[in-house]
PDB file of C-alpha atoms in Angstrom:
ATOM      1  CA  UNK A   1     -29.233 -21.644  67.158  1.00  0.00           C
ATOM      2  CA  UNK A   2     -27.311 -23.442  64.415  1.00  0.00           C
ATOM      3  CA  UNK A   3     -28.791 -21.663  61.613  1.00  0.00           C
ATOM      4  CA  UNK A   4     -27.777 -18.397  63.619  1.00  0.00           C
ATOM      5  CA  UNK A   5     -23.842 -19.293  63.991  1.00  0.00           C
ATOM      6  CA  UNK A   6     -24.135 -20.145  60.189  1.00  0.00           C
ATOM      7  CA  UNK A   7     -25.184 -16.755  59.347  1.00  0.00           C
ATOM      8  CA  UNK A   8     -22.849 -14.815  61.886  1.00  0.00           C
ATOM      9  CA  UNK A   9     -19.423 -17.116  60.359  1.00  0.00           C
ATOM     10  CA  UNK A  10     -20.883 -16.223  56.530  1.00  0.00           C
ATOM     11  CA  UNK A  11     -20.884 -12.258  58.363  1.00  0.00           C
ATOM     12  CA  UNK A  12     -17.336 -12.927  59.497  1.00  0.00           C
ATOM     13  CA  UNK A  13     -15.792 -14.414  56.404  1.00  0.00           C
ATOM     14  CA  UNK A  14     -17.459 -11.345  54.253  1.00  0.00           C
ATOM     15  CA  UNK A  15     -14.844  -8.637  55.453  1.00  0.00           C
ATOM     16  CA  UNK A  16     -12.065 -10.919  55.371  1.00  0.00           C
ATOM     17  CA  UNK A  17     -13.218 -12.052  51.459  1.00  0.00           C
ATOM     18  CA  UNK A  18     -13.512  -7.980  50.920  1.00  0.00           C
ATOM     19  CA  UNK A  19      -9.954  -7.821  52.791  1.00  0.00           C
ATOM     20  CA  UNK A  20      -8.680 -10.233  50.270  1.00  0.00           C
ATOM     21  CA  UNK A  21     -10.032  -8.711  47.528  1.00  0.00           C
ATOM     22  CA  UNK A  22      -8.501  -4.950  48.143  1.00  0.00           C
ATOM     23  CA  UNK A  23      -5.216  -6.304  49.358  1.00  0.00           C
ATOM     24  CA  UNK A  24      -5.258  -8.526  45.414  1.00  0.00           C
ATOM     25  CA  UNK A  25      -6.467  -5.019  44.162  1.00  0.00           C
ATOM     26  CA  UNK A  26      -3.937  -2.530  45.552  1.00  0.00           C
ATOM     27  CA  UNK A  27      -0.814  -5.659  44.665  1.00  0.00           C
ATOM     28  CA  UNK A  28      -2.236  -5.284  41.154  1.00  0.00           C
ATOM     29  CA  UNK A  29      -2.272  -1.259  40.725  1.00  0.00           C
ATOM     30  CA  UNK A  30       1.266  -1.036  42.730  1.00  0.00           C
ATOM     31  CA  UNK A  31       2.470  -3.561  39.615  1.00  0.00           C
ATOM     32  CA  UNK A  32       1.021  -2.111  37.464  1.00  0.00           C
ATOM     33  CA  UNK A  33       2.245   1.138  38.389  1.00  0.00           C
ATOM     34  CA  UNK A  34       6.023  -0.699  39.162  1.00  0.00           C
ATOM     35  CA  UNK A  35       5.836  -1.645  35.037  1.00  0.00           C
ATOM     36  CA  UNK A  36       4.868   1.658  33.915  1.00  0.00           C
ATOM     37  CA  UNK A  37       7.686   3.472  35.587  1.00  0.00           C
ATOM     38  CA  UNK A  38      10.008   0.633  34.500  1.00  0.00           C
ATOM     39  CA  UNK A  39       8.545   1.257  30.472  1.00  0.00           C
ATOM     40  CA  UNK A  40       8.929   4.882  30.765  1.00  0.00           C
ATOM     41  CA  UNK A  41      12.841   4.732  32.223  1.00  0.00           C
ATOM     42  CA  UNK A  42      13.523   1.805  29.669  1.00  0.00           C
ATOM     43  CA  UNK A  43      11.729   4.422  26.928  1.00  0.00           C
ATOM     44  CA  UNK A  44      13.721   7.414  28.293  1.00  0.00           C
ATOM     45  CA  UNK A  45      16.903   5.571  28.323  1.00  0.00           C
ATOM     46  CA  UNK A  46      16.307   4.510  24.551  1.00  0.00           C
ATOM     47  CA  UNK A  47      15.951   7.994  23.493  1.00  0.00           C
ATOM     48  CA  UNK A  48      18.708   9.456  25.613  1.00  0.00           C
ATOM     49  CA  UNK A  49      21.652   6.907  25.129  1.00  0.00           C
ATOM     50  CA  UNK A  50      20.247   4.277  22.466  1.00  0.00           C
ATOM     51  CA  UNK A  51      18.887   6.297  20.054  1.00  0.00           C
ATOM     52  CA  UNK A  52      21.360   8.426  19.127  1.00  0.00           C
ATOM     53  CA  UNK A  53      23.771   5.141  18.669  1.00  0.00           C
ATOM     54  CA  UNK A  54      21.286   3.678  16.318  1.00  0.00           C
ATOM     55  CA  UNK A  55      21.044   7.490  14.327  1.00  0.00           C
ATOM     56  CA  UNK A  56      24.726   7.288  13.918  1.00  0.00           C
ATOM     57  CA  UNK A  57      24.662   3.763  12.729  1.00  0.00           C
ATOM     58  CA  UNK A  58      22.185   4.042  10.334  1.00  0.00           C
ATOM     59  CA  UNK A  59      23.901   7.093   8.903  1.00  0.00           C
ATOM     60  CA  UNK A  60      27.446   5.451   8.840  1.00  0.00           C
ATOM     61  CA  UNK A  61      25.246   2.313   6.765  1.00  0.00           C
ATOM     62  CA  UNK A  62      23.572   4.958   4.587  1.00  0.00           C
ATOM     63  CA  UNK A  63      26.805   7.115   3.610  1.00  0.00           C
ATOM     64  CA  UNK A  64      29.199   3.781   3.039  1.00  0.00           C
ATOM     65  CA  UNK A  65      26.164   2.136   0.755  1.00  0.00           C
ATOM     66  CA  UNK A  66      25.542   5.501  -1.086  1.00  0.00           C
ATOM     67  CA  UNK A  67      22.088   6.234   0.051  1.00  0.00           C
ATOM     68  CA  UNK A  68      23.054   9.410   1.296  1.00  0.00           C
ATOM     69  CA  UNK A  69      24.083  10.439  -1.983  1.00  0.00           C
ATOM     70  CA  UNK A  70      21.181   9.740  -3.510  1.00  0.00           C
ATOM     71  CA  UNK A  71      19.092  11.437  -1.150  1.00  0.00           C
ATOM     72  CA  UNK A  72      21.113  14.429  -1.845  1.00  0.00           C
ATOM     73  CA  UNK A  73      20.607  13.700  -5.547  1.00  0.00           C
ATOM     74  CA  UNK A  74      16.666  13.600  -5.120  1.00  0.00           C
ATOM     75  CA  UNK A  75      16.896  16.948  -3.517  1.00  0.00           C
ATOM     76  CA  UNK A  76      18.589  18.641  -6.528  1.00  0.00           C
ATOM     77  CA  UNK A  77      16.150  16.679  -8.473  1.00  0.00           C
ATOM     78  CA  UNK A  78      13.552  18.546  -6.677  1.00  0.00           C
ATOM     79  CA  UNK A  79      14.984  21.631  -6.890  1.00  0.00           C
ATOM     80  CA  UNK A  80      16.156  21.825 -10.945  1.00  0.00           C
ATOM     81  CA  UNK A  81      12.355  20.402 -11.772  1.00  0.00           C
ATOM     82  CA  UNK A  82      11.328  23.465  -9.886  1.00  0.00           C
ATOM     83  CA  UNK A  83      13.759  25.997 -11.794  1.00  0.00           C
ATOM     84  CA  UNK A  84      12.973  24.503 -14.953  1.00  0.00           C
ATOM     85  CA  UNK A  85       9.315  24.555 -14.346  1.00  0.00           C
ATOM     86  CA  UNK A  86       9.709  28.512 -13.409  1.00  0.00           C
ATOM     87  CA  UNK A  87      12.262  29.322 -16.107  1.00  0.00           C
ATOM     88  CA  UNK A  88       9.234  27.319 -18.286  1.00  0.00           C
ATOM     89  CA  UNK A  89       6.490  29.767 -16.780  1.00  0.00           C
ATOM     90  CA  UNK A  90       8.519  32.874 -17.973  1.00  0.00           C
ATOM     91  CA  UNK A  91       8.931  32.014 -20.811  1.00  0.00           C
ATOM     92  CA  UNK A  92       5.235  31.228 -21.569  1.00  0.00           C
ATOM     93  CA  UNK A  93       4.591  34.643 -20.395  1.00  0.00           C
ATOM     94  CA  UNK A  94       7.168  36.342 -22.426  1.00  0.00           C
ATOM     95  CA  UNK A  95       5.787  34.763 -25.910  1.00  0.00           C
ATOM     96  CA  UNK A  96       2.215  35.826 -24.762  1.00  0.00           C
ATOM     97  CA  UNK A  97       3.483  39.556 -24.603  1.00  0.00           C
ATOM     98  CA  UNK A  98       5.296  39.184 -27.536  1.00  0.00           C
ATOM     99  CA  UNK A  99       2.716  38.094 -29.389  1.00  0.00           C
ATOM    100  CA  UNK A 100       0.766  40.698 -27.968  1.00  0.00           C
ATOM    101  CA  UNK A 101       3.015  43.584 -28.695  1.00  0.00           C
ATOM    102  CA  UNK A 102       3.476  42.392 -32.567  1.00  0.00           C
ATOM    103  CA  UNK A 103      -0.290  42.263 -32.727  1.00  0.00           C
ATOM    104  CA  UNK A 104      -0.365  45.628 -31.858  1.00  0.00           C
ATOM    105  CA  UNK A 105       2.895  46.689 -33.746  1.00  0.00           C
ATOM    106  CA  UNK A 106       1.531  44.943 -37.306  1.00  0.00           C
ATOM    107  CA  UNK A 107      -1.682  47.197 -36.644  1.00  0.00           C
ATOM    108  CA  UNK A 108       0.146  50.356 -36.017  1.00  0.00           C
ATOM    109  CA  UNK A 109       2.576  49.491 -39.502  1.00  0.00           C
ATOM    110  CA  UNK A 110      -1.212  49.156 -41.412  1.00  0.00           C
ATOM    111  CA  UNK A 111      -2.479  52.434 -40.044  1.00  0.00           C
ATOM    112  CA  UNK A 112       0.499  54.061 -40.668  1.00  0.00           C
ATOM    113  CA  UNK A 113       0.571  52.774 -44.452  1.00  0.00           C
ATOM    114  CA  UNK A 114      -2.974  53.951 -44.864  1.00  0.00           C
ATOM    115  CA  UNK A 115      -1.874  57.447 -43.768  1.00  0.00           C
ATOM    116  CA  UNK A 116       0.786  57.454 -45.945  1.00  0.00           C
ATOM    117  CA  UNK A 117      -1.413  56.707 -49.077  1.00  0.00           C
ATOM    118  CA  UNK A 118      -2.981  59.923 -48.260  1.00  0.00           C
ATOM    119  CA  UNK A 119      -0.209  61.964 -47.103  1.00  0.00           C
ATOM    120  CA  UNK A 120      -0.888  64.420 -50.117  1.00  0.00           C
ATOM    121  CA  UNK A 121      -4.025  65.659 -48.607  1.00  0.00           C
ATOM    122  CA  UNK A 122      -3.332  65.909 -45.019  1.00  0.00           C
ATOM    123  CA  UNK A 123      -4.655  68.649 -42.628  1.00  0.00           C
ATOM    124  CA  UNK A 124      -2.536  69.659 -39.456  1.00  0.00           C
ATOM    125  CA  UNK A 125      -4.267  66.991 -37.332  1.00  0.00           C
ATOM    126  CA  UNK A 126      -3.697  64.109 -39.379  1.00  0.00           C
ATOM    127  CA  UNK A 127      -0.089  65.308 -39.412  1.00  0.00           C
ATOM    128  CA  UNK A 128       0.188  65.512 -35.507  1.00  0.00           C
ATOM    129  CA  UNK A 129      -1.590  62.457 -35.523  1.00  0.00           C
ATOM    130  CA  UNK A 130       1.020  60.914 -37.496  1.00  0.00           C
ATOM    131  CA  UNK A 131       3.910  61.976 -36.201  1.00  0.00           C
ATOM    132  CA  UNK A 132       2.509  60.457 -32.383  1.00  0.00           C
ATOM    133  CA  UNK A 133       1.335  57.255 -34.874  1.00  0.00           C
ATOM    134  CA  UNK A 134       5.288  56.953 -35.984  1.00  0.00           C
ATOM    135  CA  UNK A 135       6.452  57.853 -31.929  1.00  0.00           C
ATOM    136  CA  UNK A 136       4.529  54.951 -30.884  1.00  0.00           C
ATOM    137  CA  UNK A 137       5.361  52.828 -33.356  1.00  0.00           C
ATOM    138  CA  UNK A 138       9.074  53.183 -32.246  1.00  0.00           C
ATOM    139  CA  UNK A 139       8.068  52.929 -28.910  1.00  0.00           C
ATOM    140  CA  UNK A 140       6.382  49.725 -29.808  1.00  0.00           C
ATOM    141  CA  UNK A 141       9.172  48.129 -31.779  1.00  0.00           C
ATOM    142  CA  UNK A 142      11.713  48.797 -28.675  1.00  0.00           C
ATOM    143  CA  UNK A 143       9.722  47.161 -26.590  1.00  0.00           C
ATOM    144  CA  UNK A 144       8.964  44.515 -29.198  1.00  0.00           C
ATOM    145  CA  UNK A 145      13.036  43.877 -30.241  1.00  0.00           C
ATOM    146  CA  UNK A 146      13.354  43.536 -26.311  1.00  0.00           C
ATOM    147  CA  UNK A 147      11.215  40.915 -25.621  1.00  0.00           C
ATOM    148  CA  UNK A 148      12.582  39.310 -28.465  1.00  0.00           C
ATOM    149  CA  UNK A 149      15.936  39.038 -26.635  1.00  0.00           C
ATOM    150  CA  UNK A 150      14.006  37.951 -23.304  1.00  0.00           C
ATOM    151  CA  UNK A 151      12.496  34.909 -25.301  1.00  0.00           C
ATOM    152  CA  UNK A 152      16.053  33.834 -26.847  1.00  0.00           C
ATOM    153  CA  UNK A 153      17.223  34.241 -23.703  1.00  0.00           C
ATOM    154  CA  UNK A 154      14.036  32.573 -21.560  1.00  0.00           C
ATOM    155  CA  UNK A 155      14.406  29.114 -24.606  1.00  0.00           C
ATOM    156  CA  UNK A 156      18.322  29.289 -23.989  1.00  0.00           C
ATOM    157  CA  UNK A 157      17.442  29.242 -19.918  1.00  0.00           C
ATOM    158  CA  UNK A 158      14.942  26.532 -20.201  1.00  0.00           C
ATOM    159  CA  UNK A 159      17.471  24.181 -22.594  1.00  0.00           C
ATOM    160  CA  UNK A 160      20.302  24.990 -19.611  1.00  0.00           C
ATOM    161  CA  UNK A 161      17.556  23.769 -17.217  1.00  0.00           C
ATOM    162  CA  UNK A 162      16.527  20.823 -18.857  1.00  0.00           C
ATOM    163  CA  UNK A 163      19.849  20.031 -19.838  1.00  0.00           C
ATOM    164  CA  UNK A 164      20.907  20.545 -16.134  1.00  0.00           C
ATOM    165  CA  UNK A 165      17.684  18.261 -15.031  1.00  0.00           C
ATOM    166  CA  UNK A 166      18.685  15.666 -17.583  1.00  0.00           C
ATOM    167  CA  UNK A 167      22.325  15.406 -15.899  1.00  0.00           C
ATOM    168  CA  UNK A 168      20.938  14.792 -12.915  1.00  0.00           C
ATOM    169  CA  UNK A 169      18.446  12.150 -13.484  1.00  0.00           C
ATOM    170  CA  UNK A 170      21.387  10.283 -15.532  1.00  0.00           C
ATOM    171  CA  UNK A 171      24.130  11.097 -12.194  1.00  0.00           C
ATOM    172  CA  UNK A 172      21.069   9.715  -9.758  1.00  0.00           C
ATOM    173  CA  UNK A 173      19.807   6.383 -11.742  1.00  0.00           C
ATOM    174  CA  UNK A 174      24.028   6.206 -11.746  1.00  0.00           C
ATOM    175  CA  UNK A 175      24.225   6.271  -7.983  1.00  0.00           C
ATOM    176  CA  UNK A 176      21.005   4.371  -7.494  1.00  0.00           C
ATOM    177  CA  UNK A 177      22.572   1.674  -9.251  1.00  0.00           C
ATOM    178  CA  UNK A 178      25.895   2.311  -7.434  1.00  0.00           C
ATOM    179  CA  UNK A 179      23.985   1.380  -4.127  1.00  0.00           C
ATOM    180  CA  UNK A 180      21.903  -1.419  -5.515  1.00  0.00           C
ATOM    181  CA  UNK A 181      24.985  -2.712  -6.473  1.00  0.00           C
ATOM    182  CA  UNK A 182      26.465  -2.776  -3.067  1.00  0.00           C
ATOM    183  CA  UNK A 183      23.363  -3.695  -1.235  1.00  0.00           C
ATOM    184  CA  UNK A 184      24.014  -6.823  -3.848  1.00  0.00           C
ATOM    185  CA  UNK A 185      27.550  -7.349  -3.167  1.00  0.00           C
ATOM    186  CA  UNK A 186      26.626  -7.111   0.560  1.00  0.00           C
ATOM    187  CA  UNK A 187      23.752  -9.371   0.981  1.00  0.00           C
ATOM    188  CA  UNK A 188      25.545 -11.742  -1.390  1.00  0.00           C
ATOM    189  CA  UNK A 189      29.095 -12.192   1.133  1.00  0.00           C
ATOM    190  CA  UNK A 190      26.314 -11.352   4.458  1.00  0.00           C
ATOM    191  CA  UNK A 191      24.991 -14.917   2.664  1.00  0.00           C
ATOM    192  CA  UNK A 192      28.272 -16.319   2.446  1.00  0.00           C
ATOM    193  CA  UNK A 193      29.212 -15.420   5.993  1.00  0.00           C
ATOM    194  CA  UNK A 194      26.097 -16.979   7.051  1.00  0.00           C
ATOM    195  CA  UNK A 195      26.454 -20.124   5.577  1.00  0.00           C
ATOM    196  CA  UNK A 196      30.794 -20.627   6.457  1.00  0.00           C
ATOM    197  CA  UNK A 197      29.533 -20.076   9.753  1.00  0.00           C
ATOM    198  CA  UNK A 198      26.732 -22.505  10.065  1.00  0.00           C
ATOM    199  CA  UNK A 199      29.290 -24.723   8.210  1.00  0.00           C
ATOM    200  CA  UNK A 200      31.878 -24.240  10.710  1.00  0.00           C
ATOM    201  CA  UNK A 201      29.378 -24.608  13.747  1.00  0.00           C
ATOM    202  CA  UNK A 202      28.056 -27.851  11.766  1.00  0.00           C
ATOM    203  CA  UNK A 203      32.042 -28.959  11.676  1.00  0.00           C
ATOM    204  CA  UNK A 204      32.674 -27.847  14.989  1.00  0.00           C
ATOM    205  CA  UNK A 205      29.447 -30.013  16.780  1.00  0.00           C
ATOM    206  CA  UNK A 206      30.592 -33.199  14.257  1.00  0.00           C
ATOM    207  CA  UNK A 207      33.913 -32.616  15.934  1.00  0.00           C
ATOM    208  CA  UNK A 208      33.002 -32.697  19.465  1.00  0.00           C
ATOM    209  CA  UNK A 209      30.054 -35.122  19.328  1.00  0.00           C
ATOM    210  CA  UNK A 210      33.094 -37.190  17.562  1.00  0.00           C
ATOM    211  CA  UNK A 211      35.659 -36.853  20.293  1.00  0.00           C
ATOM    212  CA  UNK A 212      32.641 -37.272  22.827  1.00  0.00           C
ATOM    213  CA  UNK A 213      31.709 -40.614  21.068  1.00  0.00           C
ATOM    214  CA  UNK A 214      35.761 -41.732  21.077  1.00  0.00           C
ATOM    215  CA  UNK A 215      35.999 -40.634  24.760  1.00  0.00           C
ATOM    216  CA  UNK A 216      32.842 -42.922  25.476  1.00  0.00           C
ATOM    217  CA  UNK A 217      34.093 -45.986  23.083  1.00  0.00           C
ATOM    218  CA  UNK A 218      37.350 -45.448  25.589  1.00  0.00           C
ATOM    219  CA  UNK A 219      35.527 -45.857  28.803  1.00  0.00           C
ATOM    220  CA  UNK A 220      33.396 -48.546  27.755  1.00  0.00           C
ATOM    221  CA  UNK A 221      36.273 -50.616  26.619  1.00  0.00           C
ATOM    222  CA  UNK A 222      38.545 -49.744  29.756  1.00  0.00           C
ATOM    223  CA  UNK A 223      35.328 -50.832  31.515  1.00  0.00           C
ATOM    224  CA  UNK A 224      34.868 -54.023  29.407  1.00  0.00           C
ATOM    225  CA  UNK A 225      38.449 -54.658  30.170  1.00  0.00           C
ATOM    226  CA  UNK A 226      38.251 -54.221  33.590  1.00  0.00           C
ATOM    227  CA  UNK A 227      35.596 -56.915  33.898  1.00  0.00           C
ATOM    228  CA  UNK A 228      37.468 -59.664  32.155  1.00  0.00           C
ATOM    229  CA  UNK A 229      39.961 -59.060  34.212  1.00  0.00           C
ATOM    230  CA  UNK A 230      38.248 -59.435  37.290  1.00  0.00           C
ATOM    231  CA  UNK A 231      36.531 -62.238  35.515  1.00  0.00           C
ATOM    232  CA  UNK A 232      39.820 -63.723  34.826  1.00  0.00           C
ATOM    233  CA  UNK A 233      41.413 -63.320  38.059  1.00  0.00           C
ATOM    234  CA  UNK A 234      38.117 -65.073  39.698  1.00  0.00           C
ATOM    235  CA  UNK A 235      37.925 -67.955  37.305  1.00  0.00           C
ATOM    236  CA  UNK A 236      41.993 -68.386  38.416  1.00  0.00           C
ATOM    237  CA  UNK A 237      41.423 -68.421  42.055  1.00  0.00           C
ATOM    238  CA  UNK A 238      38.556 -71.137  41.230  1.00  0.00           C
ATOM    239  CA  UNK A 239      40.688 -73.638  39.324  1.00  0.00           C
ATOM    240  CA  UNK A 240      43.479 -72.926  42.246  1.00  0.00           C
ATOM    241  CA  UNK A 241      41.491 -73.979  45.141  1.00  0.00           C
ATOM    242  CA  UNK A 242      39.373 -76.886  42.868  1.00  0.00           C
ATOM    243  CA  UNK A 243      43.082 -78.002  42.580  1.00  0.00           C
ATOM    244  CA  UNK A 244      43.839 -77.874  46.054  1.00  0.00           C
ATOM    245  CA  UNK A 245      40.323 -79.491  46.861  1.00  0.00           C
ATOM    246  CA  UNK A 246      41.717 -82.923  44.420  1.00  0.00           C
ATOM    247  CA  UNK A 247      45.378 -82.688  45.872  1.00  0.00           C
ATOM    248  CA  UNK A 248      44.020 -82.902  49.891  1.00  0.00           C
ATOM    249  CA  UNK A 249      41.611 -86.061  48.541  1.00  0.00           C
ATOM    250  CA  UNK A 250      44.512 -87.440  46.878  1.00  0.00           C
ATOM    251  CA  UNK A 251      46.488 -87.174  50.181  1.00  0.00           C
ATOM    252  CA  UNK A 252      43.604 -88.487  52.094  1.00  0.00           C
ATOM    253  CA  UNK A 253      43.231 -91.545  50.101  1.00  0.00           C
TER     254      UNK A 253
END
């Protein structure tokens, strides 16, 4: 009979333990899901109101210190190295037709020399053929004098470029310096504020703590003083009635 209550309390006791244990399970998940709300408001309200603050901030920093301007400068960086690398790639490609085009204009000039050696005994056909040798060698040599002015012009592009990328290294490493200069100047008086205020806090504290030990020194001597005059006053009342004790003898006597 015992061994059966035993059994039916341990059958009792298991729902309330599995009670327990899905009321501690659903608390968890509802605070759980309480602090993910609360992250994703606190996240939302960062990007809606904070963020922007901190944009405008950092831009304010980075346009007083410079660092705008050399961002800018970068940019044009980027952008002349990629002119002067084009203007570079025309230019290779010009001198490679040149080069082509006199090849072909030197052979022309020898084949028209050779004809000429032998212009005596010419038939019809070596005349015609001549004549379209002496049209294409004019054609040639316009198109030759041409891309002779496209290469002077293509080198005098490329030295404009490189000039142009040159000032603009030498105008960035100026700024750069410009804003490591200020960064300097800044961290050196964001030290110095640091320190006078630690100073003055340090000054401050000695001050108090000082008027807090005077205040003390104060009360412990009114105290002191206090005492010996109550000590006093009861050492005075003693001799009185030790006098008045020896006076009533006296009279007794």
């Amino acid at each position: 009979g015992g061994a059966g209550g035993s059994q039916a309390n341990r059958e009792g006791e298991l729902p309330s333990e599995a009670k327990e244990k899905a009321s501690k399970g659903s608390l968890e998940g509802s605070f759980n899901d309480r602090r993910r709300g609360t992250a994703k408001a606190l996240s939302a309200l960062f990007r809606k109101k904070l963020a922007p603050k901190v944009d405008h901030a950092l831009n304010y920093i980075n346009d007083k210190s410079g660092w705008t301007e050399v961002n800018r400068l970068k940019a044009e960086i980027s952008d002349l190295e990629e002119r002067l690398i084009e203007s570079q790639s025309t230019y290779r490609n010009v001198r490679v037709h040149h080069r082509e085009v006199g090849q072909e204009h030197r052979m022309l000039q020898g084949e028209i020399n050779a004809l000429s050696l032998t212009k005596h005994s010419w038939t019809d056909e070596q005349f015609q053929y001549y004549q379209q040798l002496l049209a294409t060698d004019r054609s040639v040599g316009s198109r030759l004098a041409k891309l002779e002015v496209q290469m002077r012009e293509g080198e005098d592009r490329v030295d404009t470029r490189l000039r142009e990328l040159m000032e603009g290294l030498r105008r960035r490493f100026h700024e750069e310096q410009l804003w490591t200069d200020r960064i300097r100047m800044l961290s050196m008086w964001s030290t110095i504020a640091i320190l006078t205020a630690n100073s003055l806090i340090f000054l401050i504290t000695f001050l108090v703590r000082s008027r807090e030990s005077a205040y003390v020194r104060s009360v412990v001597q009114d105290i002191r003083t206090e005492i010996s005059t109550i000590s006093a006053g009861q050492a005075a009342t003693g001799v009185g009635v030790a006098s008045a004790g020896t006076e009533a003898a006296d009279a007794r006597g």
